[in-house]
């Protein structure tokens, strides 16, 4: 069993991925379109470039938009390769798109990477609503591969933001408070940003930039 986990890690390391976690898919989780019930999940991420994040002040920059798309592409490509790797063992796996909306009204993906990343021991959900990794903070984008491979689970991280309030202070939509994020407010601001020439995506990056895991 442990061997399987190590083999997956070694395989992913060939692609230069960052954090990798192994979790259980909660029984009550809603999966859009996917019929099979996969009991396990491998979640992994690529850290964002510090130099690209440094270009962000109070709105997304064009280079951040490009980086966002590049990292999503890398995540989807690597997840595809991991699915093939697992299928060659005769097991099943499905890659959840890095950033695809399937329910526009509720703004939901096939399943939440943040929820699964928390299950896979990669961090805690911070005040910003983002998944905060102990070393990288929120500066990682994630992807999930659901599978029936029965590997050993990673230990969940039981931590929180403590006294940090950095994202509350900088959010251009004033959407973050001590109690969490008002996602509607955030979404309205991201709608505004999407109209900036050349951006065209619901992105921002301000809460990501300040959450560097150094508090
Ligand atoms: C649609 C979407 C949006 C919508 C918001 C929708 C929403 N309600 O969350 C909009 C367009 C507004 C948006 C904005 C942003 N997004 Co977005 N988005 C998505 C997408 C495609 C689907 C999210 C979804 O299904 N949400 C539904 C709800 C139910 O799930 P959730 O919010 O993800 O998870 C919550 C619950 O599960 C719960 N929860 C889970 N475990 C636990 C445990 C405990 C103890 C508790 C209390 C709660 C709890 O809290 C979670 C966080 O609020 C995901 C990709 C994906 N498939 O996950 C990316 C994703 C969430 N986005 C991401 C990012 C980075 C952003 C932005 C910073 C934009 C940018 N790239 O510049 C902002 C940040 C907004 C914010 N502060 O949260 C990253 C987050 C990475 C990270 N480190 O956390 C993701 C995971 C994409 C990726 N591949 O990495 N996004
Ligand atoms: S910036 Fe600070 S308060 Fe905000 S999510 Fe990150 S650790 Fe939590
Ligand atoms: S993505 Fe931007 S607007 Fe949304 S919560 Fe983060 S800082 Fe605020």
mmCIF file of C-alpha atoms and ligand atoms in Angstrom:
data_model
loop_
_atom_site.group_PDB
_atom_site.id
_atom_site.type_symbol
_atom_site.label_atom_id
_atom_site.label_comp_id
_atom_site.label_asym_id
_atom_site.label_seq_id
_atom_site.Cartn_x
_atom_site.Cartn_y
_atom_site.Cartn_z
ATOM 1 C CA UNK A 1 0.000 0.000 0.000
ATOM 2 C CA UNK A 2 2.752 2.436 1.020
ATOM 3 C CA UNK A 3 4.576 1.401 -2.120
ATOM 4 C CA UNK A 4 1.727 2.702 -4.271
ATOM 5 C CA UNK A 5 1.839 6.105 -2.572
ATOM 6 C CA UNK A 6 5.592 6.350 -3.110
ATOM 7 C CA UNK A 7 5.223 5.356 -6.765
ATOM 8 C CA UNK A 8 2.644 8.110 -7.339
ATOM 9 C CA UNK A 9 4.890 10.663 -5.598
ATOM 10 C CA UNK A 10 7.905 9.648 -7.654
ATOM 11 C CA UNK A 11 5.855 9.820 -10.846
ATOM 12 C CA UNK A 12 4.559 13.320 -10.032
ATOM 13 C CA UNK A 13 8.010 14.557 -9.018
ATOM 14 C CA UNK A 14 9.149 13.930 -12.589
ATOM 15 C CA UNK A 15 6.808 16.776 -13.565
ATOM 16 C CA UNK A 16 8.198 19.146 -10.939
ATOM 17 C CA UNK A 17 4.973 19.413 -8.943
ATOM 18 C CA UNK A 18 4.862 21.075 -5.509
ATOM 19 C CA UNK A 19 2.694 19.828 -2.627
ATOM 20 C CA UNK A 20 1.157 16.326 -2.986
ATOM 21 C CA UNK A 21 -1.519 14.887 -0.675
ATOM 22 C CA UNK A 22 -3.485 11.646 -0.400
ATOM 23 C CA UNK A 23 -7.023 11.817 0.934
ATOM 24 C CA UNK A 24 -10.379 10.180 1.305
ATOM 25 C CA UNK A 25 -13.318 11.553 -0.712
ATOM 26 C CA UNK A 26 -16.048 12.399 1.847
ATOM 27 C CA UNK A 27 -19.129 10.238 1.282
ATOM 28 C CA UNK A 28 -21.490 13.236 1.159
ATOM 29 C CA UNK A 29 -19.576 15.197 -1.478
ATOM 30 C CA UNK A 30 -21.474 16.176 -4.658
ATOM 31 C CA UNK A 31 -19.729 15.279 -7.901
ATOM 32 C CA UNK A 32 -21.054 16.831 -11.086
ATOM 33 C CA UNK A 33 -21.264 14.539 -14.168
ATOM 34 C CA UNK A 34 -19.066 11.810 -12.672
ATOM 35 C CA UNK A 35 -21.115 8.685 -11.909
ATOM 36 C CA UNK A 36 -18.502 6.414 -10.298
ATOM 37 C CA UNK A 37 -17.922 6.770 -6.601
ATOM 38 C CA UNK A 38 -14.182 7.073 -6.179
ATOM 39 C CA UNK A 39 -13.143 6.553 -2.547
ATOM 40 C CA UNK A 40 -9.690 8.196 -2.765
ATOM 41 C CA UNK A 41 -8.108 11.346 -4.125
ATOM 42 C CA UNK A 42 -4.595 12.495 -4.999
ATOM 43 C CA UNK A 43 -4.410 16.294 -4.822
ATOM 44 C CA UNK A 44 -1.323 18.130 -6.004
ATOM 45 C CA UNK A 45 -0.358 21.687 -6.808
ATOM 46 C CA UNK A 46 2.076 23.923 -8.631
ATOM 47 C CA UNK A 47 3.318 26.933 -6.627
ATOM 48 C CA UNK A 48 2.879 30.319 -8.322
ATOM 49 C CA UNK A 49 5.857 32.427 -9.385
ATOM 50 C CA UNK A 50 6.919 34.992 -6.750
ATOM 51 C CA UNK A 51 8.020 37.442 -9.469
ATOM 52 C CA UNK A 52 4.647 37.254 -11.197
ATOM 53 C CA UNK A 53 2.779 37.749 -7.905
ATOM 54 C CA UNK A 54 5.014 40.779 -7.224
ATOM 55 C CA UNK A 55 3.426 42.556 -10.225
ATOM 56 C CA UNK A 56 0.010 42.536 -8.516
ATOM 57 C CA UNK A 57 -0.965 45.604 -6.469
ATOM 58 C CA UNK A 58 -4.756 45.989 -6.290
ATOM 59 C CA UNK A 59 -5.851 44.138 -9.434
ATOM 60 C CA UNK A 60 -4.748 41.347 -11.760
ATOM 61 C CA UNK A 61 -1.954 42.047 -14.244
ATOM 62 C CA UNK A 62 -1.659 40.644 -17.762
ATOM 63 C CA UNK A 63 1.367 38.571 -16.781
ATOM 64 C CA UNK A 64 -0.623 37.063 -13.866
ATOM 65 C CA UNK A 65 -3.434 36.205 -16.300
ATOM 66 C CA UNK A 66 -0.918 34.424 -18.542
ATOM 67 C CA UNK A 67 0.672 32.639 -15.569
ATOM 68 C CA UNK A 68 -2.760 31.573 -14.268
ATOM 69 C CA UNK A 69 -3.525 29.991 -17.645
ATOM 70 C CA UNK A 70 -0.085 28.347 -17.875
ATOM 71 C CA UNK A 71 -0.368 26.797 -14.406
ATOM 72 C CA UNK A 72 -3.924 25.568 -15.106
ATOM 73 C CA UNK A 73 -2.640 23.997 -18.294
ATOM 74 C CA UNK A 74 0.258 22.328 -16.439
ATOM 75 C CA UNK A 75 -2.096 21.030 -13.741
ATOM 76 C CA UNK A 76 -4.490 19.547 -16.303
ATOM 77 C CA UNK A 77 -1.630 18.008 -18.312
ATOM 78 C CA UNK A 78 0.032 16.439 -15.264
ATOM 79 C CA UNK A 79 -3.321 15.155 -13.967
ATOM 80 C CA UNK A 80 -3.905 13.565 -17.372
ATOM 81 C CA UNK A 81 -0.534 11.775 -17.157
ATOM 82 C CA UNK A 82 -1.278 10.571 -13.614
ATOM 83 C CA UNK A 83 -4.643 9.151 -14.748
ATOM 84 C CA UNK A 84 -2.875 7.215 -17.525
ATOM 85 C CA UNK A 85 -0.242 5.985 -15.028
ATOM 86 C CA UNK A 86 -2.937 4.702 -12.639
ATOM 87 C CA UNK A 87 -5.013 3.163 -15.439
ATOM 88 C CA UNK A 88 -1.966 1.169 -16.543
ATOM 89 C CA UNK A 89 -2.152 -0.603 -13.164
ATOM 90 C CA UNK A 90 -5.702 -1.685 -14.063
ATOM 91 C CA UNK A 91 -7.189 0.805 -11.571
ATOM 92 C CA UNK A 92 -9.588 3.678 -12.248
ATOM 93 C CA UNK A 93 -8.956 7.405 -12.048
ATOM 94 C CA UNK A 94 -10.475 10.661 -13.248
ATOM 95 C CA UNK A 95 -8.909 14.119 -13.355
ATOM 96 C CA UNK A 96 -11.004 17.034 -12.115
ATOM 97 C CA UNK A 97 -10.344 20.122 -14.290
ATOM 98 C CA UNK A 98 -8.122 22.678 -12.586
ATOM 99 C CA UNK A 99 -10.507 25.543 -13.174
ATOM 100 C CA UNK A 100 -13.773 24.710 -14.877
ATOM 101 C CA UNK A 101 -17.177 25.982 -13.790
ATOM 102 C CA UNK A 102 -20.057 23.534 -14.284
ATOM 103 C CA UNK A 103 -22.756 25.366 -12.306
ATOM 104 C CA UNK A 104 -22.644 29.043 -13.278
ATOM 105 C CA UNK A 105 -25.452 30.162 -10.978
ATOM 106 C CA UNK A 106 -23.802 28.661 -7.889
ATOM 107 C CA UNK A 107 -20.255 29.113 -9.290
ATOM 108 C CA UNK A 108 -19.160 25.521 -8.678
ATOM 109 C CA UNK A 109 -16.704 23.152 -10.316
ATOM 110 C CA UNK A 110 -17.091 19.346 -10.674
ATOM 111 C CA UNK A 111 -15.943 19.128 -7.046
ATOM 112 C CA UNK A 112 -14.008 21.531 -4.819
ATOM 113 C CA UNK A 113 -10.204 21.207 -4.930
ATOM 114 C CA UNK A 114 -10.015 23.174 -1.643
ATOM 115 C CA UNK A 115 -12.245 20.680 0.115
ATOM 116 C CA UNK A 116 -10.260 17.734 -1.270
ATOM 117 C CA UNK A 117 -6.882 19.389 -0.607
ATOM 118 C CA UNK A 118 -7.918 19.851 3.017
ATOM 119 C CA UNK A 119 -8.900 16.161 3.165
ATOM 120 C CA UNK A 120 -5.522 15.272 1.634
ATOM 121 C CA UNK A 121 -3.611 17.101 4.367
ATOM 122 C CA UNK A 122 -2.336 19.986 2.228
ATOM 123 C CA UNK A 123 -3.492 22.837 4.442
ATOM 124 C CA UNK A 124 -6.376 24.611 6.137
ATOM 125 C CA UNK A 125 -9.139 26.885 4.808
ATOM 126 C CA UNK A 126 -8.081 30.447 5.657
ATOM 127 C CA UNK A 127 -10.101 33.622 6.227
ATOM 128 C CA UNK A 128 -9.838 34.295 2.494
ATOM 129 C CA UNK A 129 -11.547 30.958 1.803
ATOM 130 C CA UNK A 130 -8.332 29.824 0.118
ATOM 131 C CA UNK A 131 -6.442 26.674 1.007
ATOM 132 C CA UNK A 132 -3.451 27.775 3.074
ATOM 133 C CA UNK A 133 -0.425 25.454 2.889
ATOM 134 C CA UNK A 134 1.988 25.575 5.886
ATOM 135 C CA UNK A 135 4.958 26.663 3.717
ATOM 136 C CA UNK A 136 3.459 28.135 0.551
ATOM 137 C CA UNK A 137 0.421 29.864 2.047
ATOM 138 C CA UNK A 138 -2.284 30.352 -0.593
ATOM 139 C CA UNK A 139 0.238 30.686 -3.428
ATOM 140 C CA UNK A 140 -0.440 27.277 -4.946
ATOM 141 C CA UNK A 141 -2.998 26.189 -7.548
ATOM 142 C CA UNK A 142 -4.364 22.657 -7.217
ATOM 143 C CA UNK A 143 -5.835 19.776 -9.143
ATOM 144 C CA UNK A 144 -7.470 16.551 -7.945
ATOM 145 C CA UNK A 145 -7.365 13.021 -9.347
ATOM 146 C CA UNK A 146 -10.107 10.771 -7.976
ATOM 147 C CA UNK A 147 -9.259 7.079 -7.908
ATOM 148 C CA UNK A 148 -10.040 3.624 -6.512
ATOM 149 C CA UNK A 149 -6.361 2.970 -5.615
ATOM 150 C CA UNK A 150 -6.257 2.139 -1.909
ATOM 151 C CA UNK A 151 -3.238 4.136 -0.669
ATOM 152 C CA UNK A 152 -2.296 5.248 2.831
ATOM 153 C CA UNK A 153 -3.886 8.626 3.736
ATOM 154 C CA UNK A 154 -1.948 11.806 4.559
ATOM 155 C CA UNK A 155 -2.525 13.372 7.971
ATOM 156 C CA UNK A 156 -4.972 16.312 7.908
ATOM 157 C CA UNK A 157 -3.669 19.710 9.024
ATOM 158 C CA UNK A 158 -5.475 21.152 12.012
ATOM 159 C CA UNK A 159 -4.388 24.817 11.971
ATOM 160 C CA UNK A 160 -5.858 28.260 11.310
ATOM 161 C CA UNK A 161 -4.898 31.838 10.411
ATOM 162 C CA UNK A 162 -4.115 32.785 14.025
ATOM 163 C CA UNK A 163 -3.679 36.550 14.341
ATOM 164 C CA UNK A 164 -2.947 37.158 10.651
ATOM 165 C CA UNK A 165 -5.322 39.531 8.870
ATOM 166 C CA UNK A 166 -3.256 40.418 5.807
ATOM 167 C CA UNK A 167 -5.900 39.439 3.245
ATOM 168 C CA UNK A 168 -8.631 41.385 5.087
ATOM 169 C CA UNK A 169 -6.579 44.583 4.780
ATOM 170 C CA UNK A 170 -5.837 44.331 1.062
ATOM 171 C CA UNK A 171 -8.967 42.852 -0.542
ATOM 172 C CA UNK A 172 -10.130 45.464 -3.099
ATOM 173 C CA UNK A 173 -13.764 44.320 -2.664
ATOM 174 C CA UNK A 174 -13.677 44.379 1.170
ATOM 175 C CA UNK A 175 -15.014 40.848 0.856
ATOM 176 C CA UNK A 176 -12.900 39.228 3.598
ATOM 177 C CA UNK A 177 -13.561 39.527 7.328
ATOM 178 C CA UNK A 178 -12.552 37.611 10.444
ATOM 179 C CA UNK A 179 -15.533 35.346 9.745
ATOM 180 C CA UNK A 180 -14.516 34.427 6.216
ATOM 181 C CA UNK A 181 -15.142 35.518 2.651
ATOM 182 C CA UNK A 182 -18.270 37.030 1.099
ATOM 183 C CA UNK A 183 -17.920 35.244 -2.232
ATOM 184 C CA UNK A 184 -20.646 37.341 -3.925
ATOM 185 C CA UNK A 185 -18.731 40.561 -3.233
ATOM 186 C CA UNK A 186 -15.569 38.936 -4.496
ATOM 187 C CA UNK A 187 -17.360 37.708 -7.625
ATOM 188 C CA UNK A 188 -18.689 41.209 -8.404
ATOM 189 C CA UNK A 189 -15.156 42.617 -8.219
ATOM 190 C CA UNK A 190 -13.830 39.782 -10.405
ATOM 191 C CA UNK A 191 -16.565 40.591 -12.950
ATOM 192 C CA UNK A 192 -15.182 44.126 -13.037
ATOM 193 C CA UNK A 193 -11.599 42.856 -13.442
ATOM 194 C CA UNK A 194 -12.672 40.477 -16.232
ATOM 195 C CA UNK A 195 -13.670 43.549 -18.286
ATOM 196 C CA UNK A 196 -10.135 45.015 -18.160
ATOM 197 C CA UNK A 197 -8.659 44.759 -21.662
ATOM 198 C CA UNK A 198 -6.678 41.517 -22.008
ATOM 199 C CA UNK A 199 -7.794 39.990 -18.694
ATOM 200 C CA UNK A 200 -11.099 38.345 -19.730
ATOM 201 C CA UNK A 201 -11.008 35.906 -16.766
ATOM 202 C CA UNK A 202 -12.494 35.952 -13.270
ATOM 203 C CA UNK A 203 -9.157 36.464 -11.556
ATOM 204 C CA UNK A 204 -7.657 38.895 -9.044
ATOM 205 C CA UNK A 205 -4.669 37.498 -7.135
ATOM 206 C CA UNK A 206 -4.553 40.137 -4.362
ATOM 207 C CA UNK A 207 -5.463 37.773 -1.477
ATOM 208 C CA UNK A 208 -3.156 35.147 -2.981
ATOM 209 C CA UNK A 209 -0.201 37.547 -3.153
ATOM 210 C CA UNK A 210 -0.269 38.458 0.561
ATOM 211 C CA UNK A 211 -0.840 34.925 1.856
ATOM 212 C CA UNK A 212 2.756 33.713 1.672
ATOM 213 C CA UNK A 213 2.817 31.252 4.575
ATOM 214 C CA UNK A 214 5.199 33.473 6.562
ATOM 215 C CA UNK A 215 3.093 34.401 9.596
HETATM 216 C C1 LIG B 1 -15.931 28.891 -9.332
HETATM 217 C C2 LIG B 1 -14.609 29.263 -8.750
HETATM 218 C C3 LIG B 1 -14.449 30.573 -8.292
HETATM 219 C C4 LIG B 1 -15.604 31.566 -8.066
HETATM 220 C C5 LIG B 1 -16.061 31.424 -6.586
HETATM 221 C C6 LIG B 1 -16.936 30.237 -6.361
HETATM 222 C C7 LIG B 1 -17.020 29.744 -4.910
HETATM 223 N N1 LIG B 1 -18.198 29.714 -4.359
HETATM 224 O O1 LIG B 1 -16.029 29.371 -4.323
HETATM 225 C C8 LIG B 1 -14.893 32.921 -8.230
HETATM 226 C C9 LIG B 1 -14.907 33.309 -9.695
HETATM 227 C C10 LIG B 1 -15.480 34.067 -7.426
HETATM 228 C C11 LIG B 1 -13.490 32.503 -7.794
HETATM 229 C C12 LIG B 1 -12.588 33.368 -7.263
HETATM 230 C C13 LIG B 1 -11.295 33.014 -6.929
HETATM 231 N N2 LIG B 1 -10.677 31.837 -7.180
HETATM 232 CO CO1 LIG B 1 -11.592 30.276 -7.803
HETATM 233 N N3 LIG B 1 -12.332 28.653 -8.344
HETATM 234 C C14 LIG B 1 -13.543 28.317 -8.658
HETATM 235 C C15 LIG B 1 -13.613 26.805 -8.982
HETATM 236 C C16 LIG B 1 -13.548 26.615 -10.503
HETATM 237 C C17 LIG B 1 -14.809 26.065 -8.385
HETATM 238 C C18 LIG B 1 -15.030 26.376 -6.868
HETATM 239 C C19 LIG B 1 -16.210 25.655 -6.269
HETATM 240 O O2 LIG B 1 -16.652 24.612 -6.743
HETATM 241 N N4 LIG B 1 -16.748 26.228 -5.212
HETATM 242 C C20 LIG B 1 -17.870 25.659 -4.473
HETATM 243 C C21 LIG B 1 -17.649 25.622 -2.954
HETATM 244 C C22 LIG B 1 -18.656 24.714 -2.230
HETATM 245 O O3 LIG B 1 -16.434 25.007 -2.653
HETATM 246 P P1 LIG B 1 -15.102 25.816 -2.158
HETATM 247 O O4 LIG B 1 -15.381 27.232 -1.942
HETATM 248 O O5 LIG B 1 -14.051 25.471 -3.152
HETATM 249 O O6 LIG B 1 -14.741 25.090 -0.793
HETATM 250 C C23 LIG B 1 -15.300 25.512 0.427
HETATM 251 C C24 LIG B 1 -15.967 24.430 1.202
HETATM 252 O O7 LIG B 1 -15.593 23.182 0.699
HETATM 253 C C25 LIG B 1 -15.494 24.677 2.642
HETATM 254 N N5 LIG B 1 -14.551 23.725 3.283
HETATM 255 C C26 LIG B 1 -13.799 22.749 2.761
HETATM 256 N N6 LIG B 1 -13.078 22.135 3.675
HETATM 257 C C27 LIG B 1 -13.346 22.738 4.835
HETATM 258 C C28 LIG B 1 -12.859 22.497 6.095
HETATM 259 C C29 LIG B 1 -13.272 23.303 7.140
HETATM 260 C C30 LIG B 1 -12.720 23.049 8.474
HETATM 261 C C31 LIG B 1 -14.206 24.367 6.895
HETATM 262 C C32 LIG B 1 -14.674 25.254 7.967
HETATM 263 C C33 LIG B 1 -14.685 24.600 5.605
HETATM 264 C C34 LIG B 1 -14.265 23.768 4.603
HETATM 265 O O8 LIG B 1 -14.741 25.859 2.617
HETATM 266 C C35 LIG B 1 -14.184 25.910 1.365
HETATM 267 C C36 LIG B 1 -13.623 27.302 1.149
HETATM 268 O O9 LIG B 1 -14.616 28.296 1.308
HETATM 269 C C37 LIG B 1 -12.289 26.298 -8.270
HETATM 270 C C38 LIG B 1 -11.735 25.017 -8.876
HETATM 271 C C39 LIG B 1 -12.354 23.811 -8.201
HETATM 272 N N7 LIG B 1 -12.922 22.894 -8.920
HETATM 273 O O10 LIG B 1 -12.320 23.719 -6.964
HETATM 274 C C40 LIG B 1 -11.377 27.546 -8.323
HETATM 275 C C41 LIG B 1 -10.438 27.810 -7.151
HETATM 276 C C42 LIG B 1 -11.195 27.647 -5.866
HETATM 277 N N8 LIG B 1 -10.108 29.227 -7.329
HETATM 278 C C43 LIG B 1 -8.921 29.551 -6.937
HETATM 279 C C44 LIG B 1 -8.440 30.893 -6.844
HETATM 280 C C45 LIG B 1 -6.974 31.076 -6.558
HETATM 281 C C46 LIG B 1 -9.317 31.989 -6.980
HETATM 282 C C47 LIG B 1 -9.021 33.486 -6.866
HETATM 283 C C48 LIG B 1 -7.856 33.954 -6.024
HETATM 284 C C49 LIG B 1 -8.949 34.137 -8.278
HETATM 285 C C50 LIG B 1 -7.589 34.146 -8.909
HETATM 286 N N9 LIG B 1 -7.141 33.031 -9.448
HETATM 287 O O11 LIG B 1 -6.905 35.152 -8.925
HETATM 288 C C51 LIG B 1 -10.357 33.982 -6.271
HETATM 289 C C52 LIG B 1 -10.385 33.821 -4.730
HETATM 290 C C53 LIG B 1 -11.726 33.981 -4.141
HETATM 291 C C54 LIG B 1 -11.763 33.517 -2.706
HETATM 292 N N10 LIG B 1 -11.327 34.363 -1.784
HETATM 293 O O12 LIG B 1 -12.146 32.375 -2.422
HETATM 294 C C55 LIG B 1 -8.109 28.317 -6.553
HETATM 295 C C56 LIG B 1 -7.844 28.260 -5.055
HETATM 296 C C57 LIG B 1 -6.441 27.799 -4.701
HETATM 297 C C58 LIG B 1 -6.193 27.845 -3.218
HETATM 298 N N11 LIG B 1 -4.929 27.829 -2.867
HETATM 299 O O13 LIG B 1 -7.084 27.865 -2.423
HETATM 300 C C59 LIG B 1 -9.026 27.131 -7.113
HETATM 301 C C60 LIG B 1 -9.043 25.877 -6.261
HETATM 302 C C61 LIG B 1 -8.504 26.795 -8.513
HETATM 303 C C62 LIG B 1 -7.251 25.917 -8.522
HETATM 304 N N12 LIG B 1 -7.164 24.995 -9.458
HETATM 305 O O14 LIG B 1 -6.353 26.043 -7.707
HETATM 306 N N13 LIG B 1 -13.279 31.170 -7.970
HETATM 307 S S1 LIG B 2 -3.483 36.109 4.544
HETATM 308 FE FE1 LIG B 2 -3.457 35.529 6.711
HETATM 309 S S2 LIG B 2 -5.607 35.758 7.363
HETATM 310 FE FE2 LIG B 2 -5.623 35.677 5.138
HETATM 311 S S3 LIG B 2 -5.968 33.497 4.672
HETATM 312 FE FE3 LIG B 2 -3.746 33.866 4.636
HETATM 313 S S4 LIG B 2 -3.083 33.292 6.725
HETATM 314 FE FE4 LIG B 2 -5.304 33.609 6.801
HETATM 315 S S1 LIG B 3 -9.918 37.400 -5.127
HETATM 316 FE FE1 LIG B 3 -9.649 39.638 -4.857
HETATM 317 S S2 LIG B 3 -11.704 40.427 -4.501
HETATM 318 FE FE2 LIG B 3 -11.791 38.201 -4.184
HETATM 319 S S3 LIG B 3 -11.451 37.881 -1.994
HETATM 320 FE FE3 LIG B 3 -9.441 37.768 -2.962
HETATM 321 S S4 LIG B 3 -8.635 39.849 -2.861
HETATM 322 FE FE4 LIG B 3 -10.820 39.996 -2.485
#
